[in-house]
Short mmCIF file of C-alpha atoms in Angstrom, two decimals:
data_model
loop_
_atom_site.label_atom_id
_atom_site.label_comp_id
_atom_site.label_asym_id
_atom_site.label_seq_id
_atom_site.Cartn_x
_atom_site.Cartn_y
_atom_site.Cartn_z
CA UNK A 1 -93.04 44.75 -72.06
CA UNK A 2 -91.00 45.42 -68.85
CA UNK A 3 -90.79 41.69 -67.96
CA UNK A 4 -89.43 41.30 -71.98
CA UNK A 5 -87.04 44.39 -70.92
CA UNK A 6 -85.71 42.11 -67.86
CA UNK A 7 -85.60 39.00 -69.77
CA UNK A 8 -83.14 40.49 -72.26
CA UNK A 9 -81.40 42.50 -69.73
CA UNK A 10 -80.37 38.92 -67.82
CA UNK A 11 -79.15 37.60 -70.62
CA UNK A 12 -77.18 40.19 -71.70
CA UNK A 13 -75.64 39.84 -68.77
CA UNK A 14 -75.07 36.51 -69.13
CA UNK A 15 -74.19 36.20 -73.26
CA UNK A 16 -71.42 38.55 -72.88
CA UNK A 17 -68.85 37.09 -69.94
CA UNK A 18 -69.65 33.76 -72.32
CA UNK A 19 -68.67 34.92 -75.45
CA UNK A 20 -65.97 37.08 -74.24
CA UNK A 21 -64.58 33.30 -72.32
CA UNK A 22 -65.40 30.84 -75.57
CA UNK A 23 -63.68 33.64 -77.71
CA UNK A 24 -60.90 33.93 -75.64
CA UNK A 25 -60.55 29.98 -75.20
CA UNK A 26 -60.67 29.64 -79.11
CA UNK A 27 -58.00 32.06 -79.84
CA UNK A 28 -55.75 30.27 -77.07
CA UNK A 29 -56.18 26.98 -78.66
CA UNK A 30 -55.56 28.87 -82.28
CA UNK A 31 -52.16 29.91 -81.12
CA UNK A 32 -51.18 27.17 -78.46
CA UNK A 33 -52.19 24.01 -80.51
CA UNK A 34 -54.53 21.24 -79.63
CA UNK A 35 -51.79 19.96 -76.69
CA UNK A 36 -53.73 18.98 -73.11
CA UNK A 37 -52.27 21.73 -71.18
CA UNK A 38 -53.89 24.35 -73.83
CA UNK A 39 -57.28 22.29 -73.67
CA UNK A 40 -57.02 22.41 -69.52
CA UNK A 41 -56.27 26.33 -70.12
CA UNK A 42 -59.07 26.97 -72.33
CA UNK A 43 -61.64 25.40 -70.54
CA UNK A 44 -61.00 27.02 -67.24
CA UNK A 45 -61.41 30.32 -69.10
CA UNK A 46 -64.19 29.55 -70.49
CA UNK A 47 -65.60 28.23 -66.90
CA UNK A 48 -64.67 31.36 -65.45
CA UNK A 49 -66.32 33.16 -68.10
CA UNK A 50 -69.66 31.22 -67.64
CA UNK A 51 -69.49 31.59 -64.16
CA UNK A 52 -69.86 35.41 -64.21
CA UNK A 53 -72.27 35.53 -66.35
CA UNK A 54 -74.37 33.28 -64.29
CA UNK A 55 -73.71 35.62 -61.79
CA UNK A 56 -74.22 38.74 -63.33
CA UNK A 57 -77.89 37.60 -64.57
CA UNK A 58 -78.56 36.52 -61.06
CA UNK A 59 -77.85 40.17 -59.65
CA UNK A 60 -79.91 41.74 -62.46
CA UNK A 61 -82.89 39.28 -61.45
CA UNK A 62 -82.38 40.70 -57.78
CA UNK A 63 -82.50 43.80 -58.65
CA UNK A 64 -85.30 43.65 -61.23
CA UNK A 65 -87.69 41.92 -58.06
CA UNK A 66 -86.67 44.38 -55.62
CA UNK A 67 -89.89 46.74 -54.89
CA UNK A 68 -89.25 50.23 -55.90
CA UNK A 69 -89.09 53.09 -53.88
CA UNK A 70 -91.45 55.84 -55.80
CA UNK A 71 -89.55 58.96 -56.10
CA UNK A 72 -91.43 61.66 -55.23
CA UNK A 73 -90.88 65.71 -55.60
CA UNK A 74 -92.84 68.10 -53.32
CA UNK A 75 -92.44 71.42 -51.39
CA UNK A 76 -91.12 72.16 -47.73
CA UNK A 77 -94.46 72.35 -46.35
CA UNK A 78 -95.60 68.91 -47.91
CA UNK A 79 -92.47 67.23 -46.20
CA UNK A 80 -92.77 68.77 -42.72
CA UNK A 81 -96.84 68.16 -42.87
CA UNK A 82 -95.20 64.54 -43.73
CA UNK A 83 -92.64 64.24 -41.48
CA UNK A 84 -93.25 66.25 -38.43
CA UNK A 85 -96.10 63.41 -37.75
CA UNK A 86 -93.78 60.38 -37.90
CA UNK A 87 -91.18 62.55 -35.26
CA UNK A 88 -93.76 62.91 -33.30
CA UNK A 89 -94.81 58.98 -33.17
CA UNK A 90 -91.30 58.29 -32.97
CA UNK A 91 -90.49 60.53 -29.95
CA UNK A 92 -93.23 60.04 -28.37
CA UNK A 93 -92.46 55.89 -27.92
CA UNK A 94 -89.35 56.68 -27.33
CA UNK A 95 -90.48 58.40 -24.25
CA UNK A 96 -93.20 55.84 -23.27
CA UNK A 97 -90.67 53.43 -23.58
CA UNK A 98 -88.51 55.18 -21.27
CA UNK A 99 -90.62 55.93 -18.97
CA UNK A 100 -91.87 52.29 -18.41
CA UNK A 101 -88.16 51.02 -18.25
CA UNK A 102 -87.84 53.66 -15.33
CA UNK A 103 -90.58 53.16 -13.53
CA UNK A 104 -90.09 49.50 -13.66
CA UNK A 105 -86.36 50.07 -12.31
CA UNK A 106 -88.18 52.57 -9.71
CA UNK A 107 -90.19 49.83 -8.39
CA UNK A 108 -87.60 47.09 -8.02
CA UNK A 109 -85.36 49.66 -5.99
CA UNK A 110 -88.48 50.96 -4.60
CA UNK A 111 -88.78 46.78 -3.42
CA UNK A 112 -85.13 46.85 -2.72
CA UNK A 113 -85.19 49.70 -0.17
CA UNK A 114 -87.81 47.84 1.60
CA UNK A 115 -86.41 44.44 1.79
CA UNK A 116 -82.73 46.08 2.99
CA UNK A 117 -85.10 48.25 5.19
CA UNK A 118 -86.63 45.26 6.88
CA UNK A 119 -83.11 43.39 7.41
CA UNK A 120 -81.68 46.71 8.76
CA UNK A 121 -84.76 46.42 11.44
CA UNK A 122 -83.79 42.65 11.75
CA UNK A 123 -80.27 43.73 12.42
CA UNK A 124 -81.30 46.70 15.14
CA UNK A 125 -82.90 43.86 17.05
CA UNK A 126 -80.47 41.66 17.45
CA UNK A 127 -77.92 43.86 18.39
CA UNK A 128 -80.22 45.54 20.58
CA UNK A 129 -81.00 42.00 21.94
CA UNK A 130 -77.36 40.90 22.70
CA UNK A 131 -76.13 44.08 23.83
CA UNK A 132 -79.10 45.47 25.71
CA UNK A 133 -79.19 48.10 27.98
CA UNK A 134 -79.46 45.43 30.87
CA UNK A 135 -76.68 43.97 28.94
CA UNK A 136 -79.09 41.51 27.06
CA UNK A 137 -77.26 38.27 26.02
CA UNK A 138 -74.05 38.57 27.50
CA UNK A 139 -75.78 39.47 30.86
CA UNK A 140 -77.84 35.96 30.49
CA UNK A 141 -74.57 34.18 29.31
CA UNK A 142 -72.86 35.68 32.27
CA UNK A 143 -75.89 35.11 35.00
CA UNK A 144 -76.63 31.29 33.55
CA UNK A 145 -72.70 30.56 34.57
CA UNK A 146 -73.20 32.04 38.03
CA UNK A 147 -75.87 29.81 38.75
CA UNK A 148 -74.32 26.74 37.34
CA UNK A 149 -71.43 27.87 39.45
CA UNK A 150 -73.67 27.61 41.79
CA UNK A 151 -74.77 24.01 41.39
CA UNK A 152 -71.41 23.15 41.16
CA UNK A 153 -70.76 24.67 44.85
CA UNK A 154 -73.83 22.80 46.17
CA UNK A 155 -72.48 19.13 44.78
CA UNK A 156 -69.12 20.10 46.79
CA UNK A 157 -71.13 20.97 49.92
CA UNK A 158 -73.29 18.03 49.53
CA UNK A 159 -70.36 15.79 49.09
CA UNK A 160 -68.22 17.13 52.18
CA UNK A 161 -71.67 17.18 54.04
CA UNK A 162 -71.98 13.42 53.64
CA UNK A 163 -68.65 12.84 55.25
CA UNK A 164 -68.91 14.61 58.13
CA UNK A 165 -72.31 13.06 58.64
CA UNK A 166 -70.20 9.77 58.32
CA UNK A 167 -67.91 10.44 60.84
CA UNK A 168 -70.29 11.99 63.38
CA UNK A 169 -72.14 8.74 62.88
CA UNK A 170 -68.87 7.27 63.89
CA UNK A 171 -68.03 9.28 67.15
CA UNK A 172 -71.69 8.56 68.23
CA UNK A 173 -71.81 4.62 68.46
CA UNK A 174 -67.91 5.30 69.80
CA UNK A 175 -69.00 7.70 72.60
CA UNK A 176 -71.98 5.06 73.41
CA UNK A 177 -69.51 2.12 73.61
CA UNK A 178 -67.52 4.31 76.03
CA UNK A 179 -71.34 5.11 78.00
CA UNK A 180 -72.09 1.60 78.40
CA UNK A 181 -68.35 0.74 79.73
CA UNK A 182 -69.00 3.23 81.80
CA UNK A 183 -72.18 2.27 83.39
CA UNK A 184 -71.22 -1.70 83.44
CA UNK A 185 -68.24 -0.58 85.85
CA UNK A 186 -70.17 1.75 88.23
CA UNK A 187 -72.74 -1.25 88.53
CA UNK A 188 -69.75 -3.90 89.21
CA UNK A 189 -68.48 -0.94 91.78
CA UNK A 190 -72.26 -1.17 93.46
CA UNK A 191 -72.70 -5.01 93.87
CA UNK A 192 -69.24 -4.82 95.51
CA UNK A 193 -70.54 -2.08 97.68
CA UNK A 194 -73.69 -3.92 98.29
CA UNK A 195 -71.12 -7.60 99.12
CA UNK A 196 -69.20 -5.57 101.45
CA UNK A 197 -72.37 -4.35 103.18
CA UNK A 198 -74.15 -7.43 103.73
CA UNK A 199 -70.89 -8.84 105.51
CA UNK A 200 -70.62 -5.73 107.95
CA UNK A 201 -74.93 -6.12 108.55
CA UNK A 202 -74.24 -9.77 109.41
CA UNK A 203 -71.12 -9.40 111.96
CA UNK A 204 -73.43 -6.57 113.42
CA UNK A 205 -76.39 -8.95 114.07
CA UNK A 206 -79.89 -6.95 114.85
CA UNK A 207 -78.17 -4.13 114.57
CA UNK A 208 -77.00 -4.19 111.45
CA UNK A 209 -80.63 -5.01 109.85
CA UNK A 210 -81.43 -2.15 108.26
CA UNK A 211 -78.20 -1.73 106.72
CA UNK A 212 -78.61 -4.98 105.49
CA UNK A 213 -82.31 -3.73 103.77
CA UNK A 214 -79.94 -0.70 102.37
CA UNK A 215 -77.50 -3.58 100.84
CA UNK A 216 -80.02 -5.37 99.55
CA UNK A 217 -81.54 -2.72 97.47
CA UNK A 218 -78.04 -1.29 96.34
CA UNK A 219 -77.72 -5.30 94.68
CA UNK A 220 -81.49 -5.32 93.20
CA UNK A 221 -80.25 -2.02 91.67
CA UNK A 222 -76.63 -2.81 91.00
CA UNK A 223 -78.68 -5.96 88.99
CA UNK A 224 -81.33 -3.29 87.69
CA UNK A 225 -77.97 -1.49 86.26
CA UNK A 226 -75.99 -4.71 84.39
CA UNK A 227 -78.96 -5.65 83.05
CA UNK A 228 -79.71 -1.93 81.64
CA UNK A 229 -76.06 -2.17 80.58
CA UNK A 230 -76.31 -5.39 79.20
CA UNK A 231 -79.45 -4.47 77.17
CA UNK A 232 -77.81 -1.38 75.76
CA UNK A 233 -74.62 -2.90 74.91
CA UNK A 234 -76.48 -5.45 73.00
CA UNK A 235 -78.17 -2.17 70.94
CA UNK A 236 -74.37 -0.47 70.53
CA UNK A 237 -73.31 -3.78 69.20
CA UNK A 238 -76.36 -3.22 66.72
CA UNK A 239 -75.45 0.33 66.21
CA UNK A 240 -71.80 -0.49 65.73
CA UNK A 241 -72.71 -3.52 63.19
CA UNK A 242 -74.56 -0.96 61.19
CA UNK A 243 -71.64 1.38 61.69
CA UNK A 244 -69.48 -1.25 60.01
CA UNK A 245 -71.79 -2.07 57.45
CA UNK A 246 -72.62 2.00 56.87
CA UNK A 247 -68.33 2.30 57.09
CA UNK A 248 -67.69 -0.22 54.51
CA UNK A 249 -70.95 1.64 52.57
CA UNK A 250 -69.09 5.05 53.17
CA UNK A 251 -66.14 3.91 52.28
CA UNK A 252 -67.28 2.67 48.39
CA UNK A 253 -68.92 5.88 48.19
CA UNK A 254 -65.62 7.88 49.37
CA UNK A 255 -64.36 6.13 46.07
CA UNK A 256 -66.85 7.23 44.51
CA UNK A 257 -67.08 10.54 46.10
CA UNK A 258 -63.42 11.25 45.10
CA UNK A 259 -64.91 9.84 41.27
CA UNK A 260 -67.44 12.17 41.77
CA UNK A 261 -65.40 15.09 42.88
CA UNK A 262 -62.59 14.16 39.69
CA UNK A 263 -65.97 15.04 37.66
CA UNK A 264 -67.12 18.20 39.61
CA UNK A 265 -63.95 19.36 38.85
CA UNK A 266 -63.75 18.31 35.38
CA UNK A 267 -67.39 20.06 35.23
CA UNK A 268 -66.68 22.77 36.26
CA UNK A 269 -63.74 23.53 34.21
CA UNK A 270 -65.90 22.00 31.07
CA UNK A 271 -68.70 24.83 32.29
CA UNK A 272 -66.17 27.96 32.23
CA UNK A 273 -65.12 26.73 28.70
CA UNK A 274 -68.00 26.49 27.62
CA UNK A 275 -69.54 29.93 28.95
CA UNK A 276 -65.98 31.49 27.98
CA UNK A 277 -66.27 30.31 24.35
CA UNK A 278 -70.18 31.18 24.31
CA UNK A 279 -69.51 34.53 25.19
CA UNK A 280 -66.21 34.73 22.12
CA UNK A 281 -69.00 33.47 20.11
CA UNK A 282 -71.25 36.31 20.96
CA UNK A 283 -68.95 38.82 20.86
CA UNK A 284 -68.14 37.88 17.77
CA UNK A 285 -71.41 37.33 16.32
CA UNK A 286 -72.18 41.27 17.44
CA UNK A 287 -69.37 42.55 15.79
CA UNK A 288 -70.83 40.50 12.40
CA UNK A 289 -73.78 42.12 13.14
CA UNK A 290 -72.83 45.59 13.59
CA UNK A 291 -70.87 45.46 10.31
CA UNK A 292 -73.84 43.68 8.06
CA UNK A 293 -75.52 46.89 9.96
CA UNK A 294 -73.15 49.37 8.30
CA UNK A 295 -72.87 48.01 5.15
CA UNK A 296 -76.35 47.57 4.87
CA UNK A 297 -76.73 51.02 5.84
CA UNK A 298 -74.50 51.97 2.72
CA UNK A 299 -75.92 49.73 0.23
CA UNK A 300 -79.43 51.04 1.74
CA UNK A 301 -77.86 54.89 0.91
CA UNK A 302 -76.59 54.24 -2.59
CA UNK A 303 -80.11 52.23 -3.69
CA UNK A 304 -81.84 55.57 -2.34
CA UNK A 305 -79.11 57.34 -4.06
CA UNK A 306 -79.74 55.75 -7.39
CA UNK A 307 -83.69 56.05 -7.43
CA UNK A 308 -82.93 59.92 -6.90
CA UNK A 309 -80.69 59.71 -10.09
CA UNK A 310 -83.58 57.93 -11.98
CA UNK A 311 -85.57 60.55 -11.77
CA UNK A 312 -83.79 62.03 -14.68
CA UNK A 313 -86.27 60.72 -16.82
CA UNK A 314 -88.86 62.62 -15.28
CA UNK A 315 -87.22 65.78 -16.91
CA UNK A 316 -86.85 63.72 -20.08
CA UNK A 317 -90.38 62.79 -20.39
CA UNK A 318 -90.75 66.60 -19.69
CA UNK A 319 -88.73 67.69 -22.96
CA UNK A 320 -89.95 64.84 -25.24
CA UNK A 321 -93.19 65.90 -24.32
CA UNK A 322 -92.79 69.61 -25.13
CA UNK A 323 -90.96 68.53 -28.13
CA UNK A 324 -93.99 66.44 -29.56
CA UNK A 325 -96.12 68.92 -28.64
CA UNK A 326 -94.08 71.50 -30.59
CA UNK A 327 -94.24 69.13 -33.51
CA UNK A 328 -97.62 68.80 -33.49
CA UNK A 329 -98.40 72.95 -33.23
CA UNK A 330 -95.95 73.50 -35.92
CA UNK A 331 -97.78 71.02 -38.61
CA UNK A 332 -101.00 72.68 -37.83
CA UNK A 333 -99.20 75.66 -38.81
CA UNK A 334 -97.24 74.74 -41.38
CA UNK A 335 -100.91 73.36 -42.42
CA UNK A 336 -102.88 76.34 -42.04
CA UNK A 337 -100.12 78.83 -43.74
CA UNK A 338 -99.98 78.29 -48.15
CA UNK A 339 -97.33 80.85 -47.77
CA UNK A 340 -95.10 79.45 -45.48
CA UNK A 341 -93.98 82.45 -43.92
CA UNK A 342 -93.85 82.70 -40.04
CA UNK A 343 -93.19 84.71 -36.82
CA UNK A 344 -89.98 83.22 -35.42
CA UNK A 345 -89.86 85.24 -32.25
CA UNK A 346 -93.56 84.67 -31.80
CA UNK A 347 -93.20 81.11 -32.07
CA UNK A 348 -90.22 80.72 -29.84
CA UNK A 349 -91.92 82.93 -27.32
CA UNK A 350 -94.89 80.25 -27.56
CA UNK A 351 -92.92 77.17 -27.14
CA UNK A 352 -90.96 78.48 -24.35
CA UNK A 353 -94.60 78.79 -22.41
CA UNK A 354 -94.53 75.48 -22.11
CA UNK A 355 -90.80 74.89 -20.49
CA UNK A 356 -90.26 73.66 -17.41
CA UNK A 357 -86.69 72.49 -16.93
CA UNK A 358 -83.65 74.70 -16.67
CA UNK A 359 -81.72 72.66 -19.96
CA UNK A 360 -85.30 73.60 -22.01
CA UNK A 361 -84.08 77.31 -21.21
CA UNK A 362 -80.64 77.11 -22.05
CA UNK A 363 -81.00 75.15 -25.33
CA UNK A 364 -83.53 78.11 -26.32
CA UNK A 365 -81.11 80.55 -25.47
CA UNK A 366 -78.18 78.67 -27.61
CA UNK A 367 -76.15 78.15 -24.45
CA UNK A 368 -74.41 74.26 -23.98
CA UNK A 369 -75.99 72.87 -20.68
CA UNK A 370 -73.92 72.05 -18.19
CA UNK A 371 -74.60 69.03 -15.84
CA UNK A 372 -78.16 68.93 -14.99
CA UNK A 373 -79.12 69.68 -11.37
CA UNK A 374 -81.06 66.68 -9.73
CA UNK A 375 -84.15 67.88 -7.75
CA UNK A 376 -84.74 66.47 -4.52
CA UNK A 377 -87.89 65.61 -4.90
CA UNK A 378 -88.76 61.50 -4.42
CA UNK A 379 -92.16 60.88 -6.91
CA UNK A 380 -92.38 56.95 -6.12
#
C-alpha cells in the first residue's frame, strides 16, 4: 500500500508541471496562431514544464528511499540513562585521543632534547679543544710554526755553513802552496850553504876535513829537503786540482745555493701565510662554534620549554576523566531513582571529592578561570 502511496505521489508530481506546460502551450498557440515563432514558444514551455516535473518526481523518490528516523517520546530520565552513556564514550576518546597525540609529541621532543643535548656536548668539545686551557689548537698552530721556523733557520745555517767550509778549503791548499815555497827556498838556501862550505874545506886542506863531512851532510839534507818539497808540491798540486774542480763544484752550487735561498725565502714567507691564515681560520671557526653553542642552547631551552607546556593535557585528561566518571555516577542514579528527585548539594559535594586541579574548583564555584598555572613538574 505505501509503495502504491509513493507511486502516485511521483507522479503527481510529475502530471501536474506537464499539464500546467501543454495547457499553457495550447492556449499560446490558440491566441498567437500556428506561425513558427508561436510553435518555438510553445514548445519550450512545454519543455520547461516537463522538465520540472521530472524533477519533482525524482526528489519525491529521494525522499521516499531515505531511511526514517523513528520518532520517539520518553521522559528525562530515559534520555539521560540514554545519553549520559554516549557522553561518556565520546569524552572519554576524546581524551585517549589526546593523550596519545601528547605523549607522542612528548617523545619526539623528549628525542629532540637528546639529539640537541648530544650536539651541545659535541660543541663543548670542540671549543674546549681549540681553546684549551693550554691554549689547545691555537697553541699547536702557534708551536708547529715555531718549529718549522725552525727548519727554516737550520737550511740558512746549513747553506752559509757550506760556504765557509768552501773557502776554508780554499785558504788551506793556499797556505800549503805558500809552506812548500817556503821549504823549497830554505833547501836552495842550504845546498848554497853546503857549495860555499865545501870550497872553504878544500882551500883549507886537512884541516878543513871535517867541515867538509859537516858540508856534505848539510847537501844530503838540503837533497833530503827538495825532494820532501818536491813530493809535497806534487800533493798541493793534487789538492789544488781538487780545489779547482771542488771551486767550479762550489761555484754551481752557489747558483744553486742563491736558488735555494730565493726558495727558503719564498718558504718561509709561504709558511707564515699559511700559519697566519690557519689560525683566521680557527678563530673563526671558534667563534661559529660558540654561536651554534648559544643558539643551540636556546633552541635546547624553548624544546624544554614546550614539553613543560604539553603537560597541559595531563590536567585535561584529569577533568575528562572526572567528567566521565561523573557521567557514569549520575546514570546509575538517575537509574536507581523512579522519582527523579535528587540532593544537589550532596551531589556537588561528591563530585568535588574527586577534583584535583585548581580550574575543577573554580568552575564548581561559578567563577571564569583565569590562565591556568603550569606545574613544574616534568612526567616524561
Amino acid at each position: 500500500m505505501s509503495l502504491q502511496n509513493g507511486t502516485a505521489t511521483r507522479f503527481s508530481y510529475f502530471s501536474y508541471p506537464a499539464g500546467l506546460g501543454l495547457a499553457g502551450s495550447l492556449l499560446l498557440l490558440f491566441f498567437s496562431g500556428l506561425t513558427a515563432l508561436s510553435l518555438t514558444c510553445a514548445l519550450t514551455f512545454f519543455s520547461v514544464a516537463l522538465a520540472s516535473g521530472w524533477r519533482l518526481s525524482r526528489l519525491a523518490h529521494s525522499r521516499d528511499n531515505s531511511p526514517a528516523i523513528p520518532h520517539r517520546t520518553t521522559g528525562l530520565r530515559d534520555i539521560c540513562l540514554c545519553t549520559f552513556p554516549l557522553w561518556a564514550r565520546q569524552i572519554d576518546t576524546t581524551r585517549r585521543a589526546g593523550n596519545e597525540a601528547t605523549l607522542k609529541l612528548t617523545q619526539i621532543f623528549a628525542v629532540a632534547v637528546d639529539d640537541i643535548q648530544s650536539a651541545l656536548s659535541a660543541s663543548h668539545n670542540a671549543v674546549a679543544e681549540i681553546s684549551g686551557k693550554d691554549g689547545g689548537i691555537l697553541a699547536a698552530i702557534n708551536s708547529s710554526e715555531e718549529a718549522l721556523l725552525g727548519v727554516v733557520e737550520i737550511l740558512k745555517t746549513v747553506q752559509h755553513s757550506k760556504k765557509e767550509l768552501m773557502a776554508d778549503v780554499t785558504n788551506f791548499a793556499s797556505d800549503l802552496r805558500e809552506m812548500v815555497n817556503d821549504v823549497q827556498h830554505i833547501a836552495l838556501q842550504v845546498r848554497m850553504l853546503s857549495f860555499n862550505a865545501a870550497i872553504e874545506a878544500a882551500h883549507a886542506g886537512e884541516h878543513g876535513a871535517g867541515f867538509a863531512v859537516v858540508a856534505r851532510e848539510m847537501r844530503q839534507l838540503s837533497d833530503s829537503s827538495a825532494e820532501t818539497s818536491a813530493g809535497m808540491a806534487k800533493r798541493i798540486e793534487k789538492i789544488e786540482a781538487i780545489d779547482a774542480s771542488l771551486s767550479n763544484i762550489f761555484q754551481e752550487e752557489n747558483k744553486s745555493f742563491d736558488t735555494d735561498a730565493l726558495f727558503i725565502t719564498k718558504a718561509d714567507t709561504i709558511v707564515r701565510d699559511v700559519m697566519e691564515h690557519f689560525k683566521r681560520l680557527t678563530v673563526n671557526l671558534s667563534r661559529s662554534v660558540k654561536i651554534m653553542e648559544k643558539a643551540s642552547d636556546e633552541i635546547h631551552g624553548k624544546i624544554s620549554a614546550s614539553m613543560v607546556e604539553l603537560q597541559f593535557q595531563d590536567r585535561v585528561s584529569q577533568i575528562l576523566t572526572h567528567v566521565v566518571s561523573n557521567m557514569n555516577s549520575l546514570r546509575d542514579e538517575v537509574e536507581g531513582k523512579a522519582d527523579g528527585e535528587f540532593d544537589i548539594d550532596a551531589w556537588l559535594r561528591e563530585m568535588a571529592q574527586d577534583f584535583s586541579t585548581q580550574e575543577e574548583f573554580d568552575n564548581l564555584r561559578g567563577a571564569q578561570a583565569g590562565n591556568p598555572k603550569i606545574s613544574d613538574t616534568t612526567f616524561f
